[in-house]
Each structure stands twice: as structure tokens, then as C-alpha cells.
JSON list of C-alpha atoms in Angstrom, two decimals:
[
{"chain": "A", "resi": 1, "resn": "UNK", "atom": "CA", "xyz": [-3.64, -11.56, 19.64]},
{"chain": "A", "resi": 2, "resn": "UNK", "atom": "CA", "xyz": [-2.91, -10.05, 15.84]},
{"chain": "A", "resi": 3, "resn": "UNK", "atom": "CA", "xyz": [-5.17, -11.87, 13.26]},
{"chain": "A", "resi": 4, "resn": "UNK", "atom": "CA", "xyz": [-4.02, -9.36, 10.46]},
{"chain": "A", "resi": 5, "resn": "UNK", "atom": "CA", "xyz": [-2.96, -6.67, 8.72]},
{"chain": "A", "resi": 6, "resn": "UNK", "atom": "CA", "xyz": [-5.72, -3.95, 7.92]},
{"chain": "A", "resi": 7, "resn": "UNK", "atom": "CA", "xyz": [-3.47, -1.69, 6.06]},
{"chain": "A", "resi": 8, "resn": "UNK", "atom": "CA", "xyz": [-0.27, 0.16, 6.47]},
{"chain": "A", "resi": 9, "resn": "UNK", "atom": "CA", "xyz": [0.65, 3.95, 6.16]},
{"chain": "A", "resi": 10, "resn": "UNK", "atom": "CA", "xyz": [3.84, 6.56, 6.84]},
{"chain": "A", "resi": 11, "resn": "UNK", "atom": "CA", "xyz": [2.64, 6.28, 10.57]},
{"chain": "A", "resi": 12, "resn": "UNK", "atom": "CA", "xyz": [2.45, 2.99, 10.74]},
{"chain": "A", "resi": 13, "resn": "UNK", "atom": "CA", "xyz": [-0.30, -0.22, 10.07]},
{"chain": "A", "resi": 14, "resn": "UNK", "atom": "CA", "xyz": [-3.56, -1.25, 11.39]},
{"chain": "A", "resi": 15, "resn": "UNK", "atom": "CA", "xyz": [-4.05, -4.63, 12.42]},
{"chain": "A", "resi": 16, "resn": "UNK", "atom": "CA", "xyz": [-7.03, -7.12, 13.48]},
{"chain": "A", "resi": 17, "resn": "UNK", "atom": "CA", "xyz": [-6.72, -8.26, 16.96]},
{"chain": "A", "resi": 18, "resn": "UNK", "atom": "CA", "xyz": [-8.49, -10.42, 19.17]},
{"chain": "A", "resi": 19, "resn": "UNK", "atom": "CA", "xyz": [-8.40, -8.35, 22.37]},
{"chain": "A", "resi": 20, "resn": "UNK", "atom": "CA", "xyz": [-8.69, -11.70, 25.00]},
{"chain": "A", "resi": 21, "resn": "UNK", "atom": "CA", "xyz": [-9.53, -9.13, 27.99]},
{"chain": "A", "resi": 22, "resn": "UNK", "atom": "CA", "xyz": [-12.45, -7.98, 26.57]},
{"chain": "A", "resi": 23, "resn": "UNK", "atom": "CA", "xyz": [-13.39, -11.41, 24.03]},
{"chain": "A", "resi": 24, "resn": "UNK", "atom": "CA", "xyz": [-13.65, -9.02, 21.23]},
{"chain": "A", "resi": 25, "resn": "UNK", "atom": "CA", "xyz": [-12.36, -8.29, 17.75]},
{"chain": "A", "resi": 26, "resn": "UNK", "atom": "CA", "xyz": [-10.47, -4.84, 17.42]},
{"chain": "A", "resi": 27, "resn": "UNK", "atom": "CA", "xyz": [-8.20, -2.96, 14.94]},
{"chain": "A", "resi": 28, "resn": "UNK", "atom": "CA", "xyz": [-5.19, -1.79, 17.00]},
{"chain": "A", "resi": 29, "resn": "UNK", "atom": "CA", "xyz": [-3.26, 1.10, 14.86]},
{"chain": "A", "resi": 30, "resn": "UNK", "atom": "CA", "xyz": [0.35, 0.63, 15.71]},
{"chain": "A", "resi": 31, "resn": "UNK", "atom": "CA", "xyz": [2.80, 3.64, 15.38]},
{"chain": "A", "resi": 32, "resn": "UNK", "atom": "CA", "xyz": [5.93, 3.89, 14.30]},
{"chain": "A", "resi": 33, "resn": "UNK", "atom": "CA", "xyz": [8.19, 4.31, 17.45]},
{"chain": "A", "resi": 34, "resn": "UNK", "atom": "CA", "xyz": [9.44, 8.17, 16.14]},
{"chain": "A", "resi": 35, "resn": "UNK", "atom": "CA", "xyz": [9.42, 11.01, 18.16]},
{"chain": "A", "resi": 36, "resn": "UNK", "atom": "CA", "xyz": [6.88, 13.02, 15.34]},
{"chain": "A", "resi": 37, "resn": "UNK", "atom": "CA", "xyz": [4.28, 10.43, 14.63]},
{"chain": "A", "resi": 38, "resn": "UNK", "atom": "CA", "xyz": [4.37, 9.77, 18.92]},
{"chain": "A", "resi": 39, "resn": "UNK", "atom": "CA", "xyz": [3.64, 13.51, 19.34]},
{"chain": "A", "resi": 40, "resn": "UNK", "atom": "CA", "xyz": [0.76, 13.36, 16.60]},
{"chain": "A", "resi": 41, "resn": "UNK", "atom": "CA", "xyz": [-0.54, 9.95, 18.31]},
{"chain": "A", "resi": 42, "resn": "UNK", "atom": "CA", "xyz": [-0.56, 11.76, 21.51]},
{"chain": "A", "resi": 43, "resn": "UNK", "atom": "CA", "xyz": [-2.95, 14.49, 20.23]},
{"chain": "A", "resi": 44, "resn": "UNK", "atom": "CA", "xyz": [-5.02, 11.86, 18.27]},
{"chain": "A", "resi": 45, "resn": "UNK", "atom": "CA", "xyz": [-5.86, 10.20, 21.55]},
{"chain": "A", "resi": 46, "resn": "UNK", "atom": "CA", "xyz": [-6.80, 13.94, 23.41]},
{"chain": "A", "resi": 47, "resn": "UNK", "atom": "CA", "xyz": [-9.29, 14.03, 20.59]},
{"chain": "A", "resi": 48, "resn": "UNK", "atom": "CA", "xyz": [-10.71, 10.75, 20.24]},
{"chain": "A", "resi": 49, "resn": "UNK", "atom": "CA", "xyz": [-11.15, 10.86, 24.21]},
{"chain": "A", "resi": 50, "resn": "UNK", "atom": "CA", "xyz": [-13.04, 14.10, 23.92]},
{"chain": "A", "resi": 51, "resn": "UNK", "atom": "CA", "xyz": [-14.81, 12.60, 20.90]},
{"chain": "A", "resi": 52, "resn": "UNK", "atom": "CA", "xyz": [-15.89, 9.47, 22.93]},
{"chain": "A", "resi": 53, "resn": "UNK", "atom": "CA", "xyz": [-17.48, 7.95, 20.15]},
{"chain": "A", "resi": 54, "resn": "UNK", "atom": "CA", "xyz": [-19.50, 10.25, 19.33]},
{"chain": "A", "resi": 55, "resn": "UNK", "atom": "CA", "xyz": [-19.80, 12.98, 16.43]},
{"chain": "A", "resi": 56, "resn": "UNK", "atom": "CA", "xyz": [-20.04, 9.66, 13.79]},
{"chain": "A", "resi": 57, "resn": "UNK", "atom": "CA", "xyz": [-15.93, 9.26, 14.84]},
{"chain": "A", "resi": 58, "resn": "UNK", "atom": "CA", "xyz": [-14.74, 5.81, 15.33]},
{"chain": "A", "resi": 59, "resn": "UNK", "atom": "CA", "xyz": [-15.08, 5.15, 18.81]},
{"chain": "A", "resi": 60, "resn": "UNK", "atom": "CA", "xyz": [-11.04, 4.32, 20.65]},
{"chain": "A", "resi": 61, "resn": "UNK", "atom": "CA", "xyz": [-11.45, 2.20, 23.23]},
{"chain": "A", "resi": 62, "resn": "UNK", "atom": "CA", "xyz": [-7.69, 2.33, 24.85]},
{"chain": "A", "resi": 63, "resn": "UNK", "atom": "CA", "xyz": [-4.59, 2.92, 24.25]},
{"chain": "A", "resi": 64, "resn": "UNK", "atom": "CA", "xyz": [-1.02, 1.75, 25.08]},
{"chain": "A", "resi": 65, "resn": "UNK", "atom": "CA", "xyz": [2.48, 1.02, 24.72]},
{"chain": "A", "resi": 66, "resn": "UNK", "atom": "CA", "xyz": [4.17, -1.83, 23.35]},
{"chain": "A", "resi": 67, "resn": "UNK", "atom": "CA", "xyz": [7.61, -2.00, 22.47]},
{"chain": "A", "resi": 68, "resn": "UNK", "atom": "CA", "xyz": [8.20, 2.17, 22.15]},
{"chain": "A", "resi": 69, "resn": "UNK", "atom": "CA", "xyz": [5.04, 1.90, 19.77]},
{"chain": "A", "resi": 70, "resn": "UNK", "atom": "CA", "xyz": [1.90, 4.20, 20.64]},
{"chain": "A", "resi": 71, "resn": "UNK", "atom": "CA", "xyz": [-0.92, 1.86, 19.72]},
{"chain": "A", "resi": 72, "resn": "UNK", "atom": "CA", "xyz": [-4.33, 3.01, 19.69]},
{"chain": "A", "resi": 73, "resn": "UNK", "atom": "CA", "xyz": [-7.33, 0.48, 19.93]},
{"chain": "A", "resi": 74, "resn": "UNK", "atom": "CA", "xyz": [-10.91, 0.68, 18.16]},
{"chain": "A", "resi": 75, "resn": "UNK", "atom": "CA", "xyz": [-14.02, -0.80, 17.78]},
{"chain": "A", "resi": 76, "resn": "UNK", "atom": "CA", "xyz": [-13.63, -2.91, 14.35]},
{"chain": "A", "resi": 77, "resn": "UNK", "atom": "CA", "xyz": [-15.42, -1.37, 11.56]},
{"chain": "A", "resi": 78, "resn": "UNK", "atom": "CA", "xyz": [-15.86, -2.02, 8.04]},
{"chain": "A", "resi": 79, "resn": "UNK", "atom": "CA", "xyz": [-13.24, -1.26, 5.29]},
{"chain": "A", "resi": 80, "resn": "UNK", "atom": "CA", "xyz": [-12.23, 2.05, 4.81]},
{"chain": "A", "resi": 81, "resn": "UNK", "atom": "CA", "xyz": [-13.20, 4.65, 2.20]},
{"chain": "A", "resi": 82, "resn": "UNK", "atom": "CA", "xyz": [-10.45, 4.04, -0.22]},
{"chain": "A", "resi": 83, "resn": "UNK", "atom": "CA", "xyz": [-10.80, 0.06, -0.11]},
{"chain": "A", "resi": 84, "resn": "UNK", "atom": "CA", "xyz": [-14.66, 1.11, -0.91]},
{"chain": "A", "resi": 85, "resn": "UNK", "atom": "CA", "xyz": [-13.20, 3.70, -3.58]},
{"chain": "A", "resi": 86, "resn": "UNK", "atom": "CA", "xyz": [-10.71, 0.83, -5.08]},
{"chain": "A", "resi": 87, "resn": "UNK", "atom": "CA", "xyz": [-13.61, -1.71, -4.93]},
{"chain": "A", "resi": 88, "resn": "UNK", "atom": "CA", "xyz": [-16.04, 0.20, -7.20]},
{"chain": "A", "resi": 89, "resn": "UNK", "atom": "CA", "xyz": [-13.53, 0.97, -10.31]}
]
């Protein structure tokens, strides 16, 4: 279920979500159904399941496909470091 927007980019937007088969909050990034950012969200997710949470990298917990859009799921974290750079001037 999609609480809200995180933040949005050229690939695409993070949201909140309440995931209801796990009863936990996560940030799903959603990307943009285009052949280019698919190919780069294909490689992200070779990565991030080598990474496996470790290395200090967010940790993905799945991935899928909804609606021709890759979308990768986290573990919800805080803001990010430009919010944190934006906050502080």
C-alpha cells in the first residue's frame, strides 16, 4: 500500500509503502517503464543482491514488476543526504 512520495528523479520516484506481506514499512523505488533506466535497474538489482546488505549499502529486500515498471524494494531508512544537505542551510 503507497503512503507517500519519498522523492522523485529522471529514473523515476521513491515511495513509502506498507508492504502487508511482510507488516512492514518500505520505500519501493519505482522506474520509469523505458527500455534504458530497465537495463540500469536490472544491473542495480545484480549488485544490491551481491551486496546483500552489507558493505554499509541499503539493504533491497525484493524486487518486481508492476505495470512495465521495475520496482525495487528496501528497508526504510532515514532521509537522504541532500534532504540532510538542504536541511542544514
Amino acid at each position: 500500500k503507497i503512503l507517500r512520495s519519498l522523492g522523485s528523479g529522471t529514473y523515476g520516484k521513491v515511495v513509502e509503502c506498507w508492504d502487508r506481506q511482510a507488516s512492514s514499512y518500505c520505500a519501493v523505488k519505482v522506474i520509469r517503464a523505458l527500455r534504458k533506466y530497465r537495463a540500469a535497474a536490472i544491473t542495480e538489482v545484480s549488485v544490491l543482491e551481491a551486496l546483500r546488505g552489507d558493505h554499509g549499502c541499503v539493504r533491497m529486500l525484493r524486487h518486481f514488476e508492476h505495470q512495465d515498471h521495475m520496482c525495487l524494494s528496501f528497508e526504510l531508512l532515514g532521509p537522504n543526504l541532500y534532504e540532510l544537505m538542504r536541511a542544514r542551510e
